[in-house]
């Protein structure tokens, strides 16, 4: 994205878009493997961690890694990087049960990682009092929002001097628990996926708080899972389908028109079974979905596939068009775009890998060897300023 000094003066103060490099965070869950087509706990799991990278010219350079708790359960949005790229938040919704290390127990920890130095440093661990599903910085970087689907609400975090503090909580109506969210580029609105209610809700965001009631509740597809803005007035939502059903049905991604007084879903396309995550290129021309594609099912399953897919969608004339797909390892998790609008990062649990792909024309191709994590599986991805 070219930089114009006057037009981008504010953006320079708030984000790394024009710095030529961006900070990427990856949450690594050591407590999960794919065994015979099912998720399982390893016999001797290592410690969970968060790894951080600098992405520049389509190349990843590792900055460091810190031991922090996290979890693959839920959407791949349990890590967030501040707009300036100098701080990260990592949430954990589950841990190993101390009474039975072959089972999971609920967790509520949030780790704060300082990225301002030469290497990442854990500086704080905070008990949220709810099981976190996802975490996002707002555009100012002074507030963060934790979504909790199990506990049916949000936790507001104030961010000051590289520390986080609970600034308030918001409980929603029963069976409307938020799973994931995305802030508008101008920071004035917020999209929230609410799968229990089978809807995506658009809220105003004012003074670091959600304004109720919602501007509009919209119905996209079955189990809206993650959301992403595609420029100022479009967004996409990945519709996961019925969780753990394993029926092989094809699921979808929907396009939302946010312009005008009545935002609405305007298009939906098939992408494959269980889109775990969606992302948009910064210029709004492309969307991508990380699709599990029945790869985390037993080989004997009639619709089993040995690999996940990254499905590339082109946004033209306010419509979605599927243009390409690239295979990655089994059991896809998070997906993200680089600021160059051409680099796509995608995670998969089975091979413990972060795959680097590149858009060439309307095709999607591997761009070098994937990054493999020795201690665990990449379970979430966060990009500075997103």
mmCIF file of C-alpha atoms in Angstrom:
data_model
loop_
_atom_site.group_PDB
_atom_site.id
_atom_site.type_symbol
_atom_site.label_atom_id
_atom_site.label_comp_id
_atom_site.label_asym_id
_atom_site.label_seq_id
_atom_site.Cartn_x
_atom_site.Cartn_y
_atom_site.Cartn_z
ATOM 1 C CA UNK A 1 0.000 0.000 0.000
ATOM 2 C CA UNK A 2 1.650 3.280 -1.060
ATOM 3 C CA UNK A 3 2.123 5.948 1.603
ATOM 4 C CA UNK A 4 0.961 9.526 1.154
ATOM 5 C CA UNK A 5 2.469 11.651 3.935
ATOM 6 C CA UNK A 6 -0.486 13.970 4.494
ATOM 7 C CA UNK A 7 -3.330 11.527 4.017
ATOM 8 C CA UNK A 8 -1.650 8.877 6.110
ATOM 9 C CA UNK A 9 -0.307 11.002 8.970
ATOM 10 C CA UNK A 10 -2.842 9.630 11.421
ATOM 11 C CA UNK A 11 -2.405 6.083 10.184
ATOM 12 C CA UNK A 12 1.327 6.336 10.712
ATOM 13 C CA UNK A 13 0.722 7.242 14.321
ATOM 14 C CA UNK A 14 -1.558 4.284 14.903
ATOM 15 C CA UNK A 15 -0.345 1.417 12.717
ATOM 16 C CA UNK A 16 2.677 -0.111 11.027
ATOM 17 C CA UNK A 17 1.122 -0.200 7.548
ATOM 18 C CA UNK A 18 3.664 2.098 5.950
ATOM 19 C CA UNK A 19 6.689 0.908 7.896
ATOM 20 C CA UNK A 20 7.406 -1.808 5.323
ATOM 21 C CA UNK A 21 6.937 -4.586 7.859
ATOM 22 C CA UNK A 22 4.185 -5.841 10.109
ATOM 23 C CA UNK A 23 4.117 -7.853 13.313
ATOM 24 C CA UNK A 24 2.411 -11.252 13.334
ATOM 25 C CA UNK A 25 1.524 -13.248 16.444
ATOM 26 C CA UNK A 26 0.854 -16.992 16.511
ATOM 27 C CA UNK A 27 -0.669 -18.813 19.483
ATOM 28 C CA UNK A 28 0.791 -22.322 19.772
ATOM 29 C CA UNK A 29 -1.231 -24.973 21.625
ATOM 30 C CA UNK A 30 0.899 -27.895 22.830
ATOM 31 C CA UNK A 31 -2.086 -29.749 24.271
ATOM 32 C CA UNK A 32 -3.559 -31.041 21.015
ATOM 33 C CA UNK A 33 -2.668 -33.456 18.222
ATOM 34 C CA UNK A 34 -4.682 -35.134 15.476
ATOM 35 C CA UNK A 35 -4.845 -38.862 16.182
ATOM 36 C CA UNK A 36 -6.828 -41.194 13.927
ATOM 37 C CA UNK A 37 -8.998 -38.331 12.755
ATOM 38 C CA UNK A 38 -9.818 -36.996 16.212
ATOM 39 C CA UNK A 39 -8.364 -34.314 18.443
ATOM 40 C CA UNK A 40 -6.347 -35.772 21.310
ATOM 41 C CA UNK A 41 -4.023 -34.691 24.113
ATOM 42 C CA UNK A 42 -0.383 -35.756 23.605
ATOM 43 C CA UNK A 43 1.172 -38.142 26.123
ATOM 44 C CA UNK A 44 3.750 -35.607 27.313
ATOM 45 C CA UNK A 45 2.737 -32.172 26.060
ATOM 46 C CA UNK A 46 5.226 -29.331 26.064
ATOM 47 C CA UNK A 47 4.291 -25.830 27.221
ATOM 48 C CA UNK A 48 1.963 -23.623 25.184
ATOM 49 C CA UNK A 49 3.545 -20.522 23.704
ATOM 50 C CA UNK A 50 3.130 -17.454 21.524
ATOM 51 C CA UNK A 51 5.573 -16.882 18.659
ATOM 52 C CA UNK A 52 6.087 -13.534 16.977
ATOM 53 C CA UNK A 53 7.288 -12.691 13.494
ATOM 54 C CA UNK A 54 8.038 -9.714 11.295
ATOM 55 C CA UNK A 55 6.497 -10.011 7.840
ATOM 56 C CA UNK A 56 8.238 -7.992 5.143
ATOM 57 C CA UNK A 57 8.266 -8.481 1.366
ATOM 58 C CA UNK A 58 6.422 -11.743 1.807
ATOM 59 C CA UNK A 59 9.110 -13.169 4.114
ATOM 60 C CA UNK A 60 8.737 -14.097 7.793
ATOM 61 C CA UNK A 61 11.480 -13.354 10.312
ATOM 62 C CA UNK A 62 11.037 -14.747 13.794
ATOM 63 C CA UNK A 63 11.319 -12.220 16.619
ATOM 64 C CA UNK A 64 11.017 -14.694 19.477
ATOM 65 C CA UNK A 65 8.685 -16.906 21.465
ATOM 66 C CA UNK A 66 7.356 -16.853 25.024
ATOM 67 C CA UNK A 67 5.659 -19.523 27.125
ATOM 68 C CA UNK A 68 2.030 -18.502 27.674
ATOM 69 C CA UNK A 69 -1.188 -20.546 27.981
ATOM 70 C CA UNK A 70 -3.568 -20.710 25.032
ATOM 71 C CA UNK A 71 -6.128 -23.060 23.493
ATOM 72 C CA UNK A 72 -7.206 -24.308 20.081
ATOM 73 C CA UNK A 73 -10.828 -24.629 21.226
ATOM 74 C CA UNK A 74 -12.904 -21.818 19.764
ATOM 75 C CA UNK A 75 -12.095 -19.543 16.826
ATOM 76 C CA UNK A 76 -8.442 -18.905 15.849
ATOM 77 C CA UNK A 77 -8.624 -15.370 17.275
ATOM 78 C CA UNK A 78 -7.193 -15.894 20.765
ATOM 79 C CA UNK A 79 -4.153 -13.691 20.052
ATOM 80 C CA UNK A 80 -4.155 -9.983 19.191
ATOM 81 C CA UNK A 81 -1.323 -7.590 18.312
ATOM 82 C CA UNK A 82 -1.676 -3.869 19.016
ATOM 83 C CA UNK A 83 -1.940 -1.380 16.119
ATOM 84 C CA UNK A 84 1.635 -0.243 16.765
ATOM 85 C CA UNK A 85 2.889 -3.811 16.948
ATOM 86 C CA UNK A 86 4.445 -3.248 20.375
ATOM 87 C CA UNK A 87 2.097 -5.338 22.547
ATOM 88 C CA UNK A 88 0.223 -8.628 22.289
ATOM 89 C CA UNK A 89 -2.611 -10.253 24.217
ATOM 90 C CA UNK A 90 -2.989 -14.044 24.339
ATOM 91 C CA UNK A 91 -6.095 -15.719 25.779
ATOM 92 C CA UNK A 92 -6.582 -19.257 27.104
ATOM 93 C CA UNK A 93 -10.028 -20.833 27.403
ATOM 94 C CA UNK A 94 -8.849 -24.304 28.441
ATOM 95 C CA UNK A 95 -6.009 -25.966 30.298
ATOM 96 C CA UNK A 96 -5.192 -29.516 31.243
ATOM 97 C CA UNK A 97 -7.294 -30.708 34.156
ATOM 98 C CA UNK A 98 -4.968 -31.057 37.187
ATOM 99 C CA UNK A 99 -7.077 -33.988 38.386
ATOM 100 C CA UNK A 100 -6.944 -35.753 35.009
ATOM 101 C CA UNK A 101 -4.263 -34.636 32.518
ATOM 102 C CA UNK A 102 -6.109 -36.449 29.712
ATOM 103 C CA UNK A 103 -9.007 -34.007 29.968
ATOM 104 C CA UNK A 104 -9.442 -30.264 29.496
ATOM 105 C CA UNK A 105 -10.693 -27.864 32.163
ATOM 106 C CA UNK A 106 -11.910 -24.294 31.814
ATOM 107 C CA UNK A 107 -9.369 -21.463 31.923
ATOM 108 C CA UNK A 108 -9.690 -17.669 32.079
ATOM 109 C CA UNK A 109 -6.127 -16.397 31.733
ATOM 110 C CA UNK A 110 -4.961 -13.532 29.548
ATOM 111 C CA UNK A 111 -1.232 -12.993 28.996
ATOM 112 C CA UNK A 112 0.269 -9.618 28.096
ATOM 113 C CA UNK A 113 3.445 -9.746 25.998
ATOM 114 C CA UNK A 114 5.699 -6.726 25.493
ATOM 115 C CA UNK A 115 6.998 -6.567 21.913
ATOM 116 C CA UNK A 116 8.788 -3.239 22.177
ATOM 117 C CA UNK A 117 12.213 -4.706 22.936
ATOM 118 C CA UNK A 118 14.582 -6.927 20.991
ATOM 119 C CA UNK A 119 12.712 -10.062 22.035
ATOM 120 C CA UNK A 120 9.129 -10.660 23.241
ATOM 121 C CA UNK A 121 8.676 -10.571 27.022
ATOM 122 C CA UNK A 122 5.783 -11.772 29.187
ATOM 123 C CA UNK A 123 4.916 -8.867 31.496
ATOM 124 C CA UNK A 124 1.506 -9.735 32.962
ATOM 125 C CA UNK A 125 -1.007 -12.540 33.495
ATOM 126 C CA UNK A 126 -4.592 -11.498 34.183
ATOM 127 C CA UNK A 127 -7.570 -13.555 35.359
ATOM 128 C CA UNK A 128 -10.569 -12.482 33.273
ATOM 129 C CA UNK A 129 -13.290 -14.230 35.249
ATOM 130 C CA UNK A 130 -14.782 -15.584 31.987
ATOM 131 C CA UNK A 131 -13.701 -18.194 29.441
ATOM 132 C CA UNK A 132 -12.305 -16.144 26.551
ATOM 133 C CA UNK A 133 -13.261 -17.034 22.983
ATOM 134 C CA UNK A 134 -11.301 -14.275 21.262
ATOM 135 C CA UNK A 135 -9.528 -10.975 21.878
ATOM 136 C CA UNK A 136 -9.151 -7.819 19.746
ATOM 137 C CA UNK A 137 -7.520 -4.412 20.161
ATOM 138 C CA UNK A 138 -9.639 -1.476 19.081
ATOM 139 C CA UNK A 139 -8.123 0.910 16.542
ATOM 140 C CA UNK A 140 -6.749 3.244 19.206
ATOM 141 C CA UNK A 141 -4.816 0.466 20.931
ATOM 142 C CA UNK A 142 -5.910 1.810 24.328
ATOM 143 C CA UNK A 143 -8.801 -0.639 24.712
ATOM 144 C CA UNK A 144 -9.170 -4.331 23.975
ATOM 145 C CA UNK A 145 -12.293 -6.442 23.804
ATOM 146 C CA UNK A 146 -12.546 -10.046 24.967
ATOM 147 C CA UNK A 147 -15.485 -12.054 23.610
ATOM 148 C CA UNK A 148 -16.796 -14.956 25.691
ATOM 149 C CA UNK A 149 -19.258 -17.256 24.019
ATOM 150 C CA UNK A 150 -19.538 -19.656 27.002
ATOM 151 C CA UNK A 151 -20.184 -16.788 29.425
ATOM 152 C CA UNK A 152 -22.445 -14.841 27.081
ATOM 153 C CA UNK A 153 -20.702 -11.483 27.078
ATOM 154 C CA UNK A 154 -17.677 -9.224 26.727
ATOM 155 C CA UNK A 155 -14.845 -8.014 28.936
ATOM 156 C CA UNK A 156 -13.456 -4.500 28.327
ATOM 157 C CA UNK A 157 -9.722 -4.100 28.919
ATOM 158 C CA UNK A 158 -7.955 -0.774 29.356
ATOM 159 C CA UNK A 159 -4.376 -0.752 28.049
ATOM 160 C CA UNK A 160 -1.854 1.571 29.672
ATOM 161 C CA UNK A 161 1.936 1.410 29.989
ATOM 162 C CA UNK A 162 1.940 -2.086 28.481
ATOM 163 C CA UNK A 163 -0.388 -3.447 31.110
ATOM 164 C CA UNK A 164 -4.030 -4.527 30.865
ATOM 165 C CA UNK A 165 -6.772 -3.969 33.428
ATOM 166 C CA UNK A 166 -10.404 -5.040 33.459
ATOM 167 C CA UNK A 167 -12.415 -1.883 32.803
ATOM 168 C CA UNK A 168 -15.877 -3.402 32.715
ATOM 169 C CA UNK A 169 -18.055 -6.248 31.499
ATOM 170 C CA UNK A 170 -21.143 -6.512 29.326
ATOM 171 C CA UNK A 171 -23.526 -9.446 29.553
ATOM 172 C CA UNK A 172 -25.762 -10.099 26.571
ATOM 173 C CA UNK A 173 -29.203 -11.695 26.403
ATOM 174 C CA UNK A 174 -29.270 -15.480 26.896
ATOM 175 C CA UNK A 175 -28.077 -17.575 23.943
ATOM 176 C CA UNK A 176 -26.449 -14.654 22.129
ATOM 177 C CA UNK A 177 -22.875 -15.200 23.304
ATOM 178 C CA UNK A 178 -20.212 -13.540 21.108
ATOM 179 C CA UNK A 179 -17.605 -15.803 19.538
ATOM 180 C CA UNK A 180 -15.425 -13.366 17.577
ATOM 181 C CA UNK A 181 -15.403 -9.737 16.464
ATOM 182 C CA UNK A 182 -13.819 -7.260 14.056
ATOM 183 C CA UNK A 183 -13.451 -3.492 14.303
ATOM 184 C CA UNK A 184 -14.227 -1.237 11.339
ATOM 185 C CA UNK A 185 -11.201 0.485 9.779
ATOM 186 C CA UNK A 186 -12.324 3.841 11.203
ATOM 187 C CA UNK A 187 -12.802 2.283 14.649
ATOM 188 C CA UNK A 188 -16.428 3.442 14.975
ATOM 189 C CA UNK A 189 -18.228 0.133 14.554
ATOM 190 C CA UNK A 190 -17.848 -3.513 15.492
ATOM 191 C CA UNK A 191 -19.029 -6.726 13.834
ATOM 192 C CA UNK A 192 -19.739 -9.644 16.165
ATOM 193 C CA UNK A 193 -20.355 -13.296 15.283
ATOM 194 C CA UNK A 194 -23.026 -14.776 17.559
ATOM 195 C CA UNK A 195 -23.372 -18.429 16.541
ATOM 196 C CA UNK A 196 -25.828 -19.496 19.240
ATOM 197 C CA UNK A 197 -28.261 -16.910 17.873
ATOM 198 C CA UNK A 198 -27.259 -17.717 14.254
ATOM 199 C CA UNK A 199 -26.550 -14.087 13.485
ATOM 200 C CA UNK A 200 -23.898 -11.445 12.884
ATOM 201 C CA UNK A 201 -24.531 -8.181 14.705
ATOM 202 C CA UNK A 202 -23.228 -4.711 13.897
ATOM 203 C CA UNK A 203 -22.705 -2.386 16.870
ATOM 204 C CA UNK A 204 -21.570 1.182 17.249
ATOM 205 C CA UNK A 205 -18.332 1.510 19.248
ATOM 206 C CA UNK A 206 -18.089 4.699 21.293
ATOM 207 C CA UNK A 207 -15.587 5.728 23.999
ATOM 208 C CA UNK A 208 -14.278 2.183 24.258
ATOM 209 C CA UNK A 209 -17.703 0.607 24.758
ATOM 210 C CA UNK A 210 -20.325 -1.249 22.730
ATOM 211 C CA UNK A 211 -23.466 0.809 22.160
ATOM 212 C CA UNK A 212 -26.696 -1.146 22.518
ATOM 213 C CA UNK A 213 -28.942 -2.062 20.851
ATOM 214 C CA UNK A 214 -27.226 -3.336 17.726
ATOM 215 C CA UNK A 215 -27.395 -1.230 14.592
ATOM 216 C CA UNK A 216 -28.596 -4.379 12.863
ATOM 217 C CA UNK A 217 -28.698 -8.144 13.404
ATOM 218 C CA UNK A 218 -28.071 -10.095 10.187
ATOM 219 C CA UNK A 219 -28.438 -13.751 9.228
ATOM 220 C CA UNK A 220 -25.665 -15.094 6.990
ATOM 221 C CA UNK A 221 -25.331 -18.880 7.235
ATOM 222 C CA UNK A 222 -25.169 -21.763 9.675
ATOM 223 C CA UNK A 223 -22.907 -21.017 12.672
ATOM 224 C CA UNK A 224 -21.194 -17.697 11.860
ATOM 225 C CA UNK A 225 -17.691 -18.218 13.232
ATOM 226 C CA UNK A 226 -15.274 -15.414 12.341
ATOM 227 C CA UNK A 227 -15.680 -12.018 10.663
ATOM 228 C CA UNK A 228 -13.338 -9.664 8.797
ATOM 229 C CA UNK A 229 -13.674 -6.197 7.280
ATOM 230 C CA UNK A 230 -12.885 -5.799 3.574
ATOM 231 C CA UNK A 231 -12.311 -2.073 3.356
ATOM 232 C CA UNK A 232 -14.682 0.486 4.836
ATOM 233 C CA UNK A 233 -18.081 -0.822 3.798
ATOM 234 C CA UNK A 234 -17.798 -4.566 3.118
ATOM 235 C CA UNK A 235 -17.086 -7.524 5.369
ATOM 236 C CA UNK A 236 -17.053 -11.313 5.204
ATOM 237 C CA UNK A 237 -18.225 -13.961 7.651
ATOM 238 C CA UNK A 238 -17.250 -17.616 7.644
ATOM 239 C CA UNK A 239 -20.223 -19.912 8.271
ATOM 240 C CA UNK A 240 -18.749 -22.999 9.939
ATOM 241 C CA UNK A 241 -21.767 -25.268 9.645
ATOM 242 C CA UNK A 242 -22.932 -27.589 12.416
ATOM 243 C CA UNK A 243 -19.864 -28.065 14.687
ATOM 244 C CA UNK A 244 -18.517 -31.619 15.077
ATOM 245 C CA UNK A 245 -21.254 -33.004 12.861
ATOM 246 C CA UNK A 246 -18.828 -34.465 10.347
ATOM 247 C CA UNK A 247 -21.552 -34.881 7.746
ATOM 248 C CA UNK A 248 -19.425 -33.606 4.879
ATOM 249 C CA UNK A 249 -21.887 -30.858 3.952
ATOM 250 C CA UNK A 250 -20.399 -27.896 2.097
ATOM 251 C CA UNK A 251 -20.302 -24.653 4.091
ATOM 252 C CA UNK A 252 -20.105 -21.034 3.059
ATOM 253 C CA UNK A 253 -18.649 -17.529 3.292
ATOM 254 C CA UNK A 254 -21.009 -14.538 3.118
ATOM 255 C CA UNK A 255 -20.408 -10.951 2.036
ATOM 256 C CA UNK A 256 -21.961 -8.150 4.095
ATOM 257 C CA UNK A 257 -22.718 -4.692 2.687
ATOM 258 C CA UNK A 258 -22.202 -2.185 5.494
ATOM 259 C CA UNK A 259 -22.906 0.948 3.481
ATOM 260 C CA UNK A 260 -26.015 2.993 4.173
ATOM 261 C CA UNK A 261 -28.550 2.824 6.953
ATOM 262 C CA UNK A 262 -29.529 -0.834 6.455
ATOM 263 C CA UNK A 263 -26.485 -3.144 6.373
ATOM 264 C CA UNK A 264 -27.297 -6.582 4.964
ATOM 265 C CA UNK A 265 -25.880 -9.855 3.643
ATOM 266 C CA UNK A 266 -25.621 -9.518 -0.140
ATOM 267 C CA UNK A 267 -23.843 -12.695 -1.317
ATOM 268 C CA UNK A 268 -22.891 -16.179 -0.160
ATOM 269 C CA UNK A 269 -20.579 -18.718 -1.829
ATOM 270 C CA UNK A 270 -19.632 -22.320 -1.100
ATOM 271 C CA UNK A 271 -16.054 -22.882 0.080
ATOM 272 C CA UNK A 272 -15.978 -26.430 1.495
ATOM 273 C CA UNK A 273 -16.612 -28.139 4.788
ATOM 274 C CA UNK A 274 -16.018 -26.090 7.962
ATOM 275 C CA UNK A 275 -14.374 -22.711 7.206
ATOM 276 C CA UNK A 276 -12.485 -22.098 10.447
ATOM 277 C CA UNK A 277 -11.380 -18.549 9.670
ATOM 278 C CA UNK A 278 -11.740 -15.753 7.121
ATOM 279 C CA UNK A 279 -9.596 -12.735 6.277
ATOM 280 C CA UNK A 280 -9.547 -9.896 3.736
ATOM 281 C CA UNK A 281 -6.733 -8.205 1.887
ATOM 282 C CA UNK A 282 -6.205 -4.620 3.062
ATOM 283 C CA UNK A 283 -7.248 -3.265 -0.347
ATOM 284 C CA UNK A 284 -10.555 -5.184 -0.162
ATOM 285 C CA UNK A 285 -10.019 -7.059 -3.446
ATOM 286 C CA UNK A 286 -9.670 -10.559 -1.996
ATOM 287 C CA UNK A 287 -10.948 -12.672 0.862
ATOM 288 C CA UNK A 288 -9.539 -15.990 2.022
ATOM 289 C CA UNK A 289 -11.024 -18.838 4.030
ATOM 290 C CA UNK A 290 -9.124 -21.537 5.942
ATOM 291 C CA UNK A 291 -11.311 -24.585 5.343
ATOM 292 C CA UNK A 292 -10.902 -27.808 7.329
ATOM 293 C CA UNK A 293 -12.221 -29.826 4.375
ATOM 294 C CA UNK A 294 -12.957 -32.998 6.415
ATOM 295 C CA UNK A 295 -9.209 -33.373 6.998
ATOM 296 C CA UNK A 296 -9.679 -33.831 10.761
ATOM 297 C CA UNK A 297 -11.866 -36.917 10.262
ATOM 298 C CA UNK A 298 -10.803 -40.585 10.240
ATOM 299 C CA UNK A 299 -9.391 -41.877 6.959
ATOM 300 C CA UNK A 300 -12.304 -44.311 6.838
ATOM 301 C CA UNK A 301 -14.830 -41.460 6.655
ATOM 302 C CA UNK A 302 -16.465 -41.371 3.213
ATOM 303 C CA UNK A 303 -15.645 -37.671 2.722
ATOM 304 C CA UNK A 304 -12.226 -37.642 4.392
ATOM 305 C CA UNK A 305 -9.547 -35.478 2.802
ATOM 306 C CA UNK A 306 -5.831 -35.624 3.644
ATOM 307 C CA UNK A 307 -5.497 -31.853 3.558
ATOM 308 C CA UNK A 308 -7.227 -28.596 4.404
ATOM 309 C CA UNK A 309 -7.775 -25.832 1.866
ATOM 310 C CA UNK A 310 -7.109 -22.127 1.683
ATOM 311 C CA UNK A 311 -9.865 -20.862 -0.596
ATOM 312 C CA UNK A 312 -9.301 -17.544 -2.367
ATOM 313 C CA UNK A 313 -12.341 -15.383 -3.112
ATOM 314 C CA UNK A 314 -12.294 -12.314 -5.336
ATOM 315 C CA UNK A 315 -14.568 -9.391 -4.462
ATOM 316 C CA UNK A 316 -15.959 -7.811 -7.627
ATOM 317 C CA UNK A 317 -19.013 -5.597 -8.055
ATOM 318 C CA UNK A 318 -19.999 -6.337 -4.448
ATOM 319 C CA UNK A 319 -20.060 -10.067 -5.098
ATOM 320 C CA UNK A 320 -17.834 -12.977 -4.099
ATOM 321 C CA UNK A 321 -16.241 -15.206 -6.739
ATOM 322 C CA UNK A 322 -14.204 -18.282 -5.904
ATOM 323 C CA UNK A 323 -11.017 -18.119 -7.974
ATOM 324 C CA UNK A 324 -8.491 -20.502 -6.414
ATOM 325 C CA UNK A 325 -7.720 -22.980 -3.654
ATOM 326 C CA UNK A 326 -4.434 -24.260 -2.245
ATOM 327 C CA UNK A 327 -3.921 -27.342 -0.043
ATOM 328 C CA UNK A 328 -2.276 -27.069 3.375
ATOM 329 C CA UNK A 329 -1.922 -29.514 6.288
ATOM 330 C CA UNK A 330 -4.863 -31.230 7.919
ATOM 331 C CA UNK A 331 -7.083 -29.371 10.388
ATOM 332 C CA UNK A 332 -6.885 -25.718 9.287
ATOM 333 C CA UNK A 333 -6.979 -22.925 11.846
ATOM 334 C CA UNK A 334 -6.229 -19.221 11.261
ATOM 335 C CA UNK A 335 -5.688 -17.251 8.064
ATOM 336 C CA UNK A 336 -4.364 -13.708 7.509
ATOM 337 C CA UNK A 337 -3.232 -11.333 4.762
ATOM 338 C CA UNK A 338 -0.037 -9.355 4.616
ATOM 339 C CA UNK A 339 -0.126 -5.630 4.038
ATOM 340 C CA UNK A 340 1.191 -6.211 0.503
ATOM 341 C CA UNK A 341 -2.274 -7.629 -0.389
ATOM 342 C CA UNK A 342 -0.566 -10.667 -1.958
ATOM 343 C CA UNK A 343 0.834 -12.694 0.962
ATOM 344 C CA UNK A 344 -1.524 -15.112 2.708
ATOM 345 C CA UNK A 345 -0.621 -16.900 5.955
ATOM 346 C CA UNK A 346 -2.529 -20.026 6.976
ATOM 347 C CA UNK A 347 -2.205 -22.450 9.887
ATOM 348 C CA UNK A 348 -2.792 -26.184 10.211
ATOM 349 C CA UNK A 349 -2.704 -28.302 13.366
ATOM 350 C CA UNK A 350 -1.659 -31.726 12.105
ATOM 351 C CA UNK A 351 1.651 -30.647 10.561
ATOM 352 C CA UNK A 352 2.126 -27.895 13.184
ATOM 353 C CA UNK A 353 2.760 -25.422 10.399
ATOM 354 C CA UNK A 354 2.283 -21.808 9.376
ATOM 355 C CA UNK A 355 2.049 -21.835 5.586
ATOM 356 C CA UNK A 356 3.060 -18.868 3.434
ATOM 357 C CA UNK A 357 1.131 -18.473 0.181
ATOM 358 C CA UNK A 358 1.166 -15.844 -2.521
ATOM 359 C CA UNK A 359 -1.519 -14.499 -4.838
ATOM 360 C CA UNK A 360 -0.376 -14.327 -8.466
ATOM 361 C CA UNK A 361 -3.113 -13.025 -10.695
ATOM 362 C CA UNK A 362 -6.111 -15.064 -9.599
ATOM 363 C CA UNK A 363 -4.044 -18.036 -8.416
ATOM 364 C CA UNK A 364 -2.764 -18.988 -4.963
ATOM 365 C CA UNK A 365 0.640 -20.657 -4.731
ATOM 366 C CA UNK A 366 3.051 -21.745 -1.958
ATOM 367 C CA UNK A 367 5.776 -19.180 -1.292
ATOM 368 C CA UNK A 368 8.565 -21.153 0.326
ATOM 369 C CA UNK A 369 8.685 -23.731 3.079
ATOM 370 C CA UNK A 370 6.177 -23.438 5.937
ATOM 371 C CA UNK A 371 7.224 -22.484 9.460
ATOM 372 C CA UNK A 372 6.980 -25.595 11.672
ATOM 373 C CA UNK A 373 6.551 -25.322 15.448
ATOM 374 C CA UNK A 374 8.329 -27.960 17.504
ATOM 375 C CA UNK A 375 6.359 -27.622 20.758
ATOM 376 C CA UNK A 376 2.782 -27.572 19.498
ATOM 377 C CA UNK A 377 0.195 -26.634 16.909
ATOM 378 C CA UNK A 378 -0.542 -23.089 15.660
ATOM 379 C CA UNK A 379 -4.078 -22.406 16.863
ATOM 380 C CA UNK A 380 -4.628 -18.671 16.323
ATOM 381 C CA UNK A 381 -3.137 -15.761 14.419
ATOM 382 C CA UNK A 382 -3.051 -12.025 15.120
ATOM 383 C CA UNK A 383 -1.865 -9.203 12.862
ATOM 384 C CA UNK A 384 -0.888 -5.720 14.017
ATOM 385 C CA UNK A 385 -3.640 -3.242 13.274
ATOM 386 C CA UNK A 386 -6.298 -5.837 12.399
#
